[in-house]
Tab-separated table of C-alpha atoms in Angstrom:
chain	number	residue	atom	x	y	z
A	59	UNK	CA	-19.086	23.201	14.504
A	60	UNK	CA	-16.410	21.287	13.031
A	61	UNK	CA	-18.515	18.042	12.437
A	62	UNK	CA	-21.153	20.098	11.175
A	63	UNK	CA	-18.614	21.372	8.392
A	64	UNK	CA	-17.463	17.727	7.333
A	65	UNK	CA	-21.435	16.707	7.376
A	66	UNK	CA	-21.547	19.911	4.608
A	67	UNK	CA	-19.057	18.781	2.895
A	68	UNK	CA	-19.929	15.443	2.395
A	69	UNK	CA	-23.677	16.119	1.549
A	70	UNK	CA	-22.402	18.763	-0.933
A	71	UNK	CA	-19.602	17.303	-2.225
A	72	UNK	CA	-17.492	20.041	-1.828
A	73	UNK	CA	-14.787	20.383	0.876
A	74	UNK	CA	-15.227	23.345	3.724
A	75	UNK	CA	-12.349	24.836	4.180
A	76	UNK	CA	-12.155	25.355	8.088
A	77	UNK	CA	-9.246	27.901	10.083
A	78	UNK	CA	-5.668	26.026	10.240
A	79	UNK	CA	-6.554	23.588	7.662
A	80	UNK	CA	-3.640	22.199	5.623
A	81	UNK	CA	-4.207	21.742	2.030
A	82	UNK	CA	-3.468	17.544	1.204
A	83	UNK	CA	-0.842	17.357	-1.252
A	84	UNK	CA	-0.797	14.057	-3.446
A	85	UNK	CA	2.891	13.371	-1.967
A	86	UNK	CA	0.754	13.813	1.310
A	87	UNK	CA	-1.570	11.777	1.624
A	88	UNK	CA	0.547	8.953	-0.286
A	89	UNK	CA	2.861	9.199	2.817
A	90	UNK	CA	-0.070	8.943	5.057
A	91	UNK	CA	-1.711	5.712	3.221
A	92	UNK	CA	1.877	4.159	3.900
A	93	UNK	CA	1.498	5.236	7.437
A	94	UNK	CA	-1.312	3.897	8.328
A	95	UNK	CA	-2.587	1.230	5.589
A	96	UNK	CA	-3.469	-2.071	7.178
A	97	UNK	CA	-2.917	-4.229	4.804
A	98	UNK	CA	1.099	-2.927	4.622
A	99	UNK	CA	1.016	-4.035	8.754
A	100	UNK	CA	0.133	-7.212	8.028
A	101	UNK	CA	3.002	-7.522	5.044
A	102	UNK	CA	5.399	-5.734	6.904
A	103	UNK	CA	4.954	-8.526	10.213
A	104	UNK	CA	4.756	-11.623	7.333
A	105	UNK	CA	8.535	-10.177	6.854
A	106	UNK	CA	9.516	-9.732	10.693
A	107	UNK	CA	8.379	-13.704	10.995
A	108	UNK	CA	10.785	-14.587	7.991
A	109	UNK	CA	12.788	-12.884	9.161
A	110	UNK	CA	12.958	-14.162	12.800
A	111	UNK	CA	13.575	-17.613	11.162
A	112	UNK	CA	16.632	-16.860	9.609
A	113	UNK	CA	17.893	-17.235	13.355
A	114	UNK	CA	17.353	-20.492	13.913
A	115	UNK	CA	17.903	-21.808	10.211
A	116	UNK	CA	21.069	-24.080	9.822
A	117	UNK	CA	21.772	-24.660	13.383
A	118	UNK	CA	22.172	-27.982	14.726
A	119	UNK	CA	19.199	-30.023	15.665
A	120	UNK	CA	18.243	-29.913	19.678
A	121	UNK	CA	20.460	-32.875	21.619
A	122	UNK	CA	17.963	-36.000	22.571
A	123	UNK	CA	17.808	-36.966	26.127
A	124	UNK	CA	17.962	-41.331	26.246
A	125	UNK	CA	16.873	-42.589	29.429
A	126	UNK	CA	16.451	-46.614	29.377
A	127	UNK	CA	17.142	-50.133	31.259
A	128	UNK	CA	18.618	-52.436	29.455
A	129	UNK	CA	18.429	-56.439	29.938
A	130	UNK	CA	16.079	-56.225	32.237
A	131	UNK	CA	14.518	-59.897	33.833
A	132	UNK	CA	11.042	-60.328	33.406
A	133	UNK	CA	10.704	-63.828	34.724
A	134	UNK	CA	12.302	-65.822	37.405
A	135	UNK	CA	13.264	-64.807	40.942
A	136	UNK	CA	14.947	-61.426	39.804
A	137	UNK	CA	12.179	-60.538	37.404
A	138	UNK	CA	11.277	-56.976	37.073
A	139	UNK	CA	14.673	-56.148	40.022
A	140	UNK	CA	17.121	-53.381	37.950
A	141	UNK	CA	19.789	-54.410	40.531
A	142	UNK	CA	19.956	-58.250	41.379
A	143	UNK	CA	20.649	-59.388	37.487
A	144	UNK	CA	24.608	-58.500	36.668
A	145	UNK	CA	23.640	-57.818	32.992
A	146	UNK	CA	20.765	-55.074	33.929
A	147	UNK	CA	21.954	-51.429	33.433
A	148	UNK	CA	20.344	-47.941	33.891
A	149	UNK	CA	21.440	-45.957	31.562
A	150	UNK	CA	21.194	-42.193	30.792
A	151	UNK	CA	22.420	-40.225	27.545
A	152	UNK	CA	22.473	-37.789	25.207
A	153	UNK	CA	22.067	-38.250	21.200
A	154	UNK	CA	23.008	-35.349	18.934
A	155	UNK	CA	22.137	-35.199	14.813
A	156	UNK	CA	25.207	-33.331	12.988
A	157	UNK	CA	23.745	-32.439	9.528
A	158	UNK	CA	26.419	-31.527	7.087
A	159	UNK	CA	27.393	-28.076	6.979
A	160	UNK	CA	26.556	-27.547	3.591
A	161	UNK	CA	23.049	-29.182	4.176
A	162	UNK	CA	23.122	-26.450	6.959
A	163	UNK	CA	24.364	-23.433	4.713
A	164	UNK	CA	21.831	-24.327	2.338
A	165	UNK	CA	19.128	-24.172	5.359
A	166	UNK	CA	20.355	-20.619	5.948
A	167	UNK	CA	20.252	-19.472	2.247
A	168	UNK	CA	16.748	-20.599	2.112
A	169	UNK	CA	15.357	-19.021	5.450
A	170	UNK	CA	17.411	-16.007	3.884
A	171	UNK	CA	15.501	-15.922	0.312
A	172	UNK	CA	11.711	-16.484	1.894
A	173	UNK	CA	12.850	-13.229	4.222
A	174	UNK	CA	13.826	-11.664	0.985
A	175	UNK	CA	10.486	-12.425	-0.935
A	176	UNK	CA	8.558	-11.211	2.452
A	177	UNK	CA	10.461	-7.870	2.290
A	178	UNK	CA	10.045	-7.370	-1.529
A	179	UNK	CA	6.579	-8.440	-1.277
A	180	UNK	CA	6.434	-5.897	1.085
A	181	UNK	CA	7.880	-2.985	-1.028
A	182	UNK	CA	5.138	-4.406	-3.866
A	183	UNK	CA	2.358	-3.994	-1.745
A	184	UNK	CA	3.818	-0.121	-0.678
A	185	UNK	CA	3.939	0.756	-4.396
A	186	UNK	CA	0.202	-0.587	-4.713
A	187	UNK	CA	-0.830	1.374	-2.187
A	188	UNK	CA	0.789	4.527	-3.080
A	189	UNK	CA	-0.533	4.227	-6.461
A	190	UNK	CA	-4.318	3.529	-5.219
A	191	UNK	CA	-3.609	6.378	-2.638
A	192	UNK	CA	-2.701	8.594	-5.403
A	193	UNK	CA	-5.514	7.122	-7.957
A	194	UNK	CA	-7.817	8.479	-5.346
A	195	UNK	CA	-6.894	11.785	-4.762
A	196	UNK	CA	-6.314	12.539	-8.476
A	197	UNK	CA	-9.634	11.565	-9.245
A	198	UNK	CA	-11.263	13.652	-6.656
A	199	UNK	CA	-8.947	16.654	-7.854
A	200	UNK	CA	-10.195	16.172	-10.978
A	201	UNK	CA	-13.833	16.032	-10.212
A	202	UNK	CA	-13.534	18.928	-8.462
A	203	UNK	CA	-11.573	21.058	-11.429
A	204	UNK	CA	-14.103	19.644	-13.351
A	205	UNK	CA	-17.445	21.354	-10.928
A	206	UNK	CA	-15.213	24.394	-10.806
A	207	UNK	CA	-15.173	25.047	-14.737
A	208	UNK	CA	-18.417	23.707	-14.551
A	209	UNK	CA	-20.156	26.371	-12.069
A	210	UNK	CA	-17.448	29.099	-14.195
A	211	UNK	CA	-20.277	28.071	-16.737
A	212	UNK	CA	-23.361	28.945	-14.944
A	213	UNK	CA	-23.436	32.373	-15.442
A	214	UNK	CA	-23.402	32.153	-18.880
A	215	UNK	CA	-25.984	29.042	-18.831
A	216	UNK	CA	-28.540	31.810	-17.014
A	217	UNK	CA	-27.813	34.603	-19.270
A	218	UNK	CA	-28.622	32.257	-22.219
A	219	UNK	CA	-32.116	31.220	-20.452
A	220	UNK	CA	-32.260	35.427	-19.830
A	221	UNK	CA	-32.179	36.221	-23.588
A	222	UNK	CA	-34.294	33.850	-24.736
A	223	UNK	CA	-37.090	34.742	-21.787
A	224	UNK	CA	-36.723	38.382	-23.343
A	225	UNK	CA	-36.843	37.214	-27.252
A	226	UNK	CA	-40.232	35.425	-26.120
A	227	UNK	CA	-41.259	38.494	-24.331
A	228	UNK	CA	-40.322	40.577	-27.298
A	229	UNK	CA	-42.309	38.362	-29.488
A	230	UNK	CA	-38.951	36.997	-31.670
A	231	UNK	CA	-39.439	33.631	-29.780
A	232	UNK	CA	-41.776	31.005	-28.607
A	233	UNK	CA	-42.484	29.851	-25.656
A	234	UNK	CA	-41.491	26.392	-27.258
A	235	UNK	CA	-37.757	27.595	-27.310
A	236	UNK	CA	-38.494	28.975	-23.696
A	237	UNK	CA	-38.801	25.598	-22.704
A	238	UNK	CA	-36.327	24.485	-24.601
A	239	UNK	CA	-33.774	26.974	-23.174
A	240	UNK	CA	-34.846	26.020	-19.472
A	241	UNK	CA	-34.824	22.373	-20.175
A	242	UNK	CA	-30.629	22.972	-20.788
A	243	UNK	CA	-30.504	25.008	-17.532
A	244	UNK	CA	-32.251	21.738	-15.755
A	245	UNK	CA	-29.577	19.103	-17.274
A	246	UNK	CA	-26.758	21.513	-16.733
A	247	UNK	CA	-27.891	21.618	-12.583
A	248	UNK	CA	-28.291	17.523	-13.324
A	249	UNK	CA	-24.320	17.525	-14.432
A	250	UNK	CA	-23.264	19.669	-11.340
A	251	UNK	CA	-24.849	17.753	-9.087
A	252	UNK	CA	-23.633	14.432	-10.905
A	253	UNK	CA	-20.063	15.837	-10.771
A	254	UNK	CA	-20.721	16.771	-6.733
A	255	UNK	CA	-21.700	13.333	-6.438
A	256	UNK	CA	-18.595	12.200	-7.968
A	257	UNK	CA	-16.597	14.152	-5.436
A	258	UNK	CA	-18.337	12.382	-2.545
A	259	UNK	CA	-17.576	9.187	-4.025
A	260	UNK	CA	-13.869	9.945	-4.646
A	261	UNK	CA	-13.822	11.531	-0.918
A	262	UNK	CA	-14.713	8.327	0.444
A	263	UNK	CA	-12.234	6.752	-1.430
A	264	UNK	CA	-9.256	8.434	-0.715
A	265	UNK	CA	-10.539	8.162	3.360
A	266	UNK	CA	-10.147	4.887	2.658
A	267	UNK	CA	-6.632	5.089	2.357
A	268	UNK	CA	-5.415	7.959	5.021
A	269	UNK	CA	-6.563	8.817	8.682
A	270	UNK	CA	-6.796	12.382	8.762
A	271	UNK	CA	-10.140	14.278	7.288
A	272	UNK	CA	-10.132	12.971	3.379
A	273	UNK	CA	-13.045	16.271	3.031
A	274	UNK	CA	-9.967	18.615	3.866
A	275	UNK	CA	-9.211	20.855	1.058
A	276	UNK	CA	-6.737	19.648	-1.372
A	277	UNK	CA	-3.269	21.306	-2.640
A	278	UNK	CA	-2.902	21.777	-6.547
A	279	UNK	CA	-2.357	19.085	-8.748
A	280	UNK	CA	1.178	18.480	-9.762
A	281	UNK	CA	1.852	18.422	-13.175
A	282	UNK	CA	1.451	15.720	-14.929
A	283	UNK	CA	3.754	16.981	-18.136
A	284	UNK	CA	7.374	15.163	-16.481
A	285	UNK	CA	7.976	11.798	-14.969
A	286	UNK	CA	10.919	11.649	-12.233
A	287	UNK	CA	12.374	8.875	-14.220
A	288	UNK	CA	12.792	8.681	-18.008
A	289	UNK	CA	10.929	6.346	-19.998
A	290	UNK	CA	14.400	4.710	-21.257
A	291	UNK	CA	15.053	4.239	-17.719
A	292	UNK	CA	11.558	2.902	-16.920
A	293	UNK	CA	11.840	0.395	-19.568
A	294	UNK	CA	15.246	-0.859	-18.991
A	295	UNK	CA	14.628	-1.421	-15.123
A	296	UNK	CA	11.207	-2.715	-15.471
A	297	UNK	CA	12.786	-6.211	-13.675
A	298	UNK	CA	13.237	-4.300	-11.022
A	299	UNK	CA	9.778	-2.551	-10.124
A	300	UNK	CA	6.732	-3.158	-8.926
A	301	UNK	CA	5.047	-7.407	-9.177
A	302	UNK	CA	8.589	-8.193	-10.490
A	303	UNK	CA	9.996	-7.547	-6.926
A	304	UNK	CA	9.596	-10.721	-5.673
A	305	UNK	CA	11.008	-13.151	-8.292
A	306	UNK	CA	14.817	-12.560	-7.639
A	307	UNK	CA	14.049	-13.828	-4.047
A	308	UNK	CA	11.695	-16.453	-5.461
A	309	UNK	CA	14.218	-18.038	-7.634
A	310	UNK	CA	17.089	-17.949	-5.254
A	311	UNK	CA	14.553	-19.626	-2.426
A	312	UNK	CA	13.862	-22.429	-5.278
A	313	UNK	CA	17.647	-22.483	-6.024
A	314	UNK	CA	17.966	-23.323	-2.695
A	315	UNK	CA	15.590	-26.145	-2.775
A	316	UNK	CA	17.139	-27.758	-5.353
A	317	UNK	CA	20.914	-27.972	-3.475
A	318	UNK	CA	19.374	-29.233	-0.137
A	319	UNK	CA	17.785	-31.661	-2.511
A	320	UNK	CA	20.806	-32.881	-3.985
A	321	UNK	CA	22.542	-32.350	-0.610
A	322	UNK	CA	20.061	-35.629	1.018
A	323	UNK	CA	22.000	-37.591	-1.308
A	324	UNK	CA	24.974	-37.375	1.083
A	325	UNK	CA	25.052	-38.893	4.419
A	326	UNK	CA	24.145	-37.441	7.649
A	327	UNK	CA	25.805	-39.000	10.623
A	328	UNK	CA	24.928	-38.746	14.577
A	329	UNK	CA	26.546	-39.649	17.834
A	330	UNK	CA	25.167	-41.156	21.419
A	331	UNK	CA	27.206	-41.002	24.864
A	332	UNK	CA	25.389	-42.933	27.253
A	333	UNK	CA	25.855	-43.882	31.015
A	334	UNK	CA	24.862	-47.194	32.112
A	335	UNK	CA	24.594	-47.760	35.938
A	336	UNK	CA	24.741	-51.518	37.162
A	337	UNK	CA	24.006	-53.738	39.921
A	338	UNK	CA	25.902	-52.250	43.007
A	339	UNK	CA	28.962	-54.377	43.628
A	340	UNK	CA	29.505	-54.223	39.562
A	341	UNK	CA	31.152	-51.726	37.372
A	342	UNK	CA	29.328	-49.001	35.711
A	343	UNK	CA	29.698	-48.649	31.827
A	344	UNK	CA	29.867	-45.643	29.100
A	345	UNK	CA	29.376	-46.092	25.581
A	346	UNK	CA	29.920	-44.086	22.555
A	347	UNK	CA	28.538	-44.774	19.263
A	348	UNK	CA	27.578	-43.287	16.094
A	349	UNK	CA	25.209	-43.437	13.253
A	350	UNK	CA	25.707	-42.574	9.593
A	351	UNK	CA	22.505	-42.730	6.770
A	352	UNK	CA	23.130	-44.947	4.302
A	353	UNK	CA	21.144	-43.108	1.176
A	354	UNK	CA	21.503	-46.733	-0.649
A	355	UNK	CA	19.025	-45.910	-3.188
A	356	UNK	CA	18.795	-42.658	-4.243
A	357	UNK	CA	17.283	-43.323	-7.608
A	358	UNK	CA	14.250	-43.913	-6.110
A	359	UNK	CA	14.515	-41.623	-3.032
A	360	UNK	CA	16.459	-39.089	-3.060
A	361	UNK	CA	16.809	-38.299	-7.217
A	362	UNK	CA	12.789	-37.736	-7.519
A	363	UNK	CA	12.908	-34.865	-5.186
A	364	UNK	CA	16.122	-33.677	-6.961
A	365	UNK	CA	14.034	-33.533	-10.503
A	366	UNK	CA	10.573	-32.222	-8.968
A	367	UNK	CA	13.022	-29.061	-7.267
A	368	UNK	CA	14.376	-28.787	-10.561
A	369	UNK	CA	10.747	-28.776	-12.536
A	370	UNK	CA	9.651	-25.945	-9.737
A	371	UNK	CA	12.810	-23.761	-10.389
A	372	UNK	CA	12.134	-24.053	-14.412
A	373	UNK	CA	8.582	-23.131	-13.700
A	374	UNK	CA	9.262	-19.896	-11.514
A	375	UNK	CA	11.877	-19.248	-14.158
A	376	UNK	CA	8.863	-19.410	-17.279
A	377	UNK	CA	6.702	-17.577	-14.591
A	378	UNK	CA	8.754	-14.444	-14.833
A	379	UNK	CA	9.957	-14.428	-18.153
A	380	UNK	CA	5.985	-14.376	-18.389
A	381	UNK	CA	5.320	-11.995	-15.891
A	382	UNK	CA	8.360	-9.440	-17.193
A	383	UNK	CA	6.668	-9.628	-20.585
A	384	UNK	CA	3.195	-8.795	-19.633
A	385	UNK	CA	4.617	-5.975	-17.030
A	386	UNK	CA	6.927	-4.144	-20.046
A	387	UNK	CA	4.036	-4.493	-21.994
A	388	UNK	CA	1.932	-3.080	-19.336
A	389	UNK	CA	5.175	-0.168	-19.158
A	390	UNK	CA	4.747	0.583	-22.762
A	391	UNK	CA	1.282	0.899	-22.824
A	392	UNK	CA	0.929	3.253	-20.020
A	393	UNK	CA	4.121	5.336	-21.687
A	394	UNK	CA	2.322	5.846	-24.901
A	395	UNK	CA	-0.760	6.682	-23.409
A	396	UNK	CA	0.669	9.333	-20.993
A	397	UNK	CA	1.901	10.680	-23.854
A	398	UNK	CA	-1.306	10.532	-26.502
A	399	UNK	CA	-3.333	11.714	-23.798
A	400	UNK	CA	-0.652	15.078	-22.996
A	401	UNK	CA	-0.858	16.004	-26.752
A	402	UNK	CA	-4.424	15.496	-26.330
A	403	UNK	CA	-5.416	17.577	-23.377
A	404	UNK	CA	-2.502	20.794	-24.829
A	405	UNK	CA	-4.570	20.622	-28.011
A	406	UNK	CA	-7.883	20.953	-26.036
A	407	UNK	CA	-6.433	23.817	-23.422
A	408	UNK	CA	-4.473	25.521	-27.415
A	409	UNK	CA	-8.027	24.919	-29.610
A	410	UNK	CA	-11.016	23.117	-28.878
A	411	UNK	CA	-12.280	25.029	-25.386
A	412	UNK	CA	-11.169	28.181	-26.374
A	413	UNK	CA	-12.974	27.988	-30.030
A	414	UNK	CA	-16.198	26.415	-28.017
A	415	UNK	CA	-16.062	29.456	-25.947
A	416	UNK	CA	-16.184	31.688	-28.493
A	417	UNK	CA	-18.331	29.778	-30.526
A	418	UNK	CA	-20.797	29.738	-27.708
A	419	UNK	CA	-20.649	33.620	-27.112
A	420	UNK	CA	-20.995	34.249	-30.833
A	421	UNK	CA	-24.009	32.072	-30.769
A	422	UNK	CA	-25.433	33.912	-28.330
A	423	UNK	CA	-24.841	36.861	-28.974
A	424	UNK	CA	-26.486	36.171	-32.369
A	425	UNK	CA	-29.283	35.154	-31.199
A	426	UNK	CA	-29.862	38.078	-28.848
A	427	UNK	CA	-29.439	40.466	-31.658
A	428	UNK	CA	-32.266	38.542	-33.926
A	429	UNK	CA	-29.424	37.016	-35.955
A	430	UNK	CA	-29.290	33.272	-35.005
A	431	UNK	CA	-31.199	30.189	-33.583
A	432	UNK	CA	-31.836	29.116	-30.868
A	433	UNK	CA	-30.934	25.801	-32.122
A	434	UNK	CA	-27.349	26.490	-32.841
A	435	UNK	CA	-26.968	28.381	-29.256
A	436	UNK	CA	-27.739	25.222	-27.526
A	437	UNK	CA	-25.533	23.166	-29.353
A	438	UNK	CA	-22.636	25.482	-28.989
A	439	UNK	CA	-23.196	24.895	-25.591
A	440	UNK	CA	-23.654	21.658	-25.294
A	441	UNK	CA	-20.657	20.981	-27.110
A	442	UNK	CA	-18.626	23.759	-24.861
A	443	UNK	CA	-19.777	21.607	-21.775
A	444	UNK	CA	-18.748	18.282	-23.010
A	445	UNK	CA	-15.643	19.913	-23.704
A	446	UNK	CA	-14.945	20.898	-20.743
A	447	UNK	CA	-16.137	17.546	-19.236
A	448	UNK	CA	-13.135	15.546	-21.725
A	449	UNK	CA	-11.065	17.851	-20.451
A	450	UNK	CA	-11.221	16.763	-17.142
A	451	UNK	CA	-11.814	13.593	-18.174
A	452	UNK	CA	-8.524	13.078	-20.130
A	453	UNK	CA	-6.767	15.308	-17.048
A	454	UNK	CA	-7.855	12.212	-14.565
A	455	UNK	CA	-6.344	9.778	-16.619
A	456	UNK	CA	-3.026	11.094	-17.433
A	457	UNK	CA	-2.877	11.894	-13.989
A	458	UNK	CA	-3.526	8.140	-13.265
A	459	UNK	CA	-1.046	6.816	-15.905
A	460	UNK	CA	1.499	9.513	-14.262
A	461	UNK	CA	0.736	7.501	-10.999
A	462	UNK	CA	1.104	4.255	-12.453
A	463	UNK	CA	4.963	5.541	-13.464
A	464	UNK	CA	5.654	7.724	-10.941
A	465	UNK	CA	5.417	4.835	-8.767
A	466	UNK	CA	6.604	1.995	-10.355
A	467	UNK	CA	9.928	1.895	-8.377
A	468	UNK	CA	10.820	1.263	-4.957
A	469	UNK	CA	13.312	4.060	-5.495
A	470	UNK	CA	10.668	6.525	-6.230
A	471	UNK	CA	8.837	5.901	-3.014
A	472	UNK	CA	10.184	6.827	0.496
A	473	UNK	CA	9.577	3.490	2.225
């Protein structure tokens, strides 16, 4: 019975309500989308592998094992004999690099900033998600407002096919405006089932996003009217949110490419203990040297590298001075149309619908009474149902604006 419900619902485009169903709040189903969204798994193990190589960054290179013969014959009686020429030796050792420990600092400040741009590429991907998640739901809220004012309508779409059936029976019409009157009946049943075909759409969408039913019934919309952060504070954090996440990270990773850079310019050094074992009736040896890097010339070694690390740090730096730009102007954008689009949906809710409403019923009423045309009823009505349509129109995208800012923070979002 259940299934049979959902398979309504989605061939309908309405949801069925069923017993113990939970209406799906916006803050809902955002929470389950960052539950459950692939694409945030993957992110969130790209951070536990930078994160598991901040372990072994800076440590000291693995010791070498040296196993060898040296001076040994390869001609005459002892040739190829480890033990019958007194200079031959078996030897065994160990060899151990010992970077410097800045060079090694530097290694762990690096591993550090790349775990840094995993996690806040991480949180950017969470705010993308919650405001697709919440793009979704808001636009099948909307379509479904919209169906709701929409079948409020019908009633008065019938009556006005009623009256003009009884003006042609009455002689006051023709059959002409009959037709006429039915052919508006037709398109409005055209726009309902356009706007239940909207609601599958936008029920498949948000099912995209969340693993419980997305055909559930849905809570109320939140208003839209407030944002949980000003729009000073919005503006003068914008740095800090959403693709701008990563570039702190970014720079201090590149920071750190330039210092190990200049840090190859100073020596590294290493040491070797070997045992050497000799013929038997001869003394066995140790010996203990050491290697230093002589970086001899750096102008045409080690000082390239220095200036290409410095090029890529300018470049991430011009990258998001860029980036900040186009993102505030982004901010700004969104800000001012949140707000154009509040004072125009109050002035359509204060004026427009309720005058097209009236002017509709007046229309009608006209008519009916041998007053009017037909003419001017249907394009009172017309213009009452477009109305209504902008309405919901302009709802949906103040509503997605609101999601663009209501989740433009990693503070705003409970990770």
């Amino acid at each position: 019975m259940r299934w049979s419900g959902y398979l309504m619902s989605f061939l309908l485009g309405v949801p069925v309500a069923h017993a113990g169903d939970v209406p799906l709040s916006l803050e809902s189903a955002v929470e389950q989308a960052l539950r459950s969204a692939p694409q945030l798994d993957a992110r969130a193990e790209g951070a536990d592998a930078a994160r598991s190589l901040t372990v072994s960054a800076g440590r000291l290179p693995d010791p070498q094992l040296i196993l060898g013969v040296d001076n040994l014959p390869v001609s005459g009686p002892d040739a190829l004999s480890a033990t019958r020429d007194a200079m031959t030796m078996r030897k065994v050792g160990l060899m151990q690099e010992f970077p410097s420990a800045r060079k090694r600092r530097l290694q762990r400040e690096r591993a550090e900033a790349e775990a840094g741009v995993a996690d806040a590429e991480l949180q950017q991907s969470r705010l993308e998600v919650a405001r697709d998640v919440a793009a979704a739901w808001i636009r099948r809220a909307t379509a479904e407002v919209s169906l709701r004012e929409l079948m409020a309508l019908e009633p008065e779409v019938a009556l006005q096919a009623d009256t003009v059936r009884a003006a042609v029976a009455s002689g006051r019409s023709t059959t002409a405006e009959a037709l006429a009157a039915d052919t508006e009946v037709g398109q409005f049943a055209n726009r309902i089932l356009q706007m239940r075909s909207e609601i599958r759409k936008a029920t498949l969408d948000l099912g995209r996003w969340i693993d419980v039913d997305p055909s559930q019934p849905l809570a109320a919309m939140p208003s839209f009217d407030e944002l949980p952060t000003p729009a000073a504070a919005l503006l003068a954090s914008a740095d800090q949110q959403g693709p701008m996440l990563p570039y702190e990270s970014r720079m201090a990773a590149a920071r750190a490419e330039v210092d190990l850079a200049d840090a190859e310019r100073r020596p590294d050094w290493s040491a070797e203990l070997v045992f050497a074992k000799r013929a038997p009736d001869l003394s066995n040896m140790v010996m203990l040297q050491f290697r230093v890097g002589l970086p001899l010339f750096t102008r045409h070694r080690q000082d390239p590298v220095v200036s290409a690390r410095h090029a890529d740090l300018r470049r991430l730096e011009a990258e998001r001075a860029t980036a900040l730009r186009a993102y505030t102007t982004e901010l700004k954008q969104m800000l001012a149309d949140w707000e154009l689009l509040g004072s125009q949906i109050r002035r359509y809710e204060r004026d427009l619908l309720p005058l097209a409403r009236e002017r509709s019923r007046a229309a009608l009423a006209a008519y009916g009474a041998g007053r009017g045309e037909l003419r001017a009823v249907l394009e009172a009505r017309r213009q009452e149902i477009e109305f209504v349509l902008d309405h919901a129109r302009l709802q949906g995208e103040r509503g997605r604006d609101w999601a663009f800012l209501r989740f433009a923070s990693p503070l705003q979002v409970r990770f």
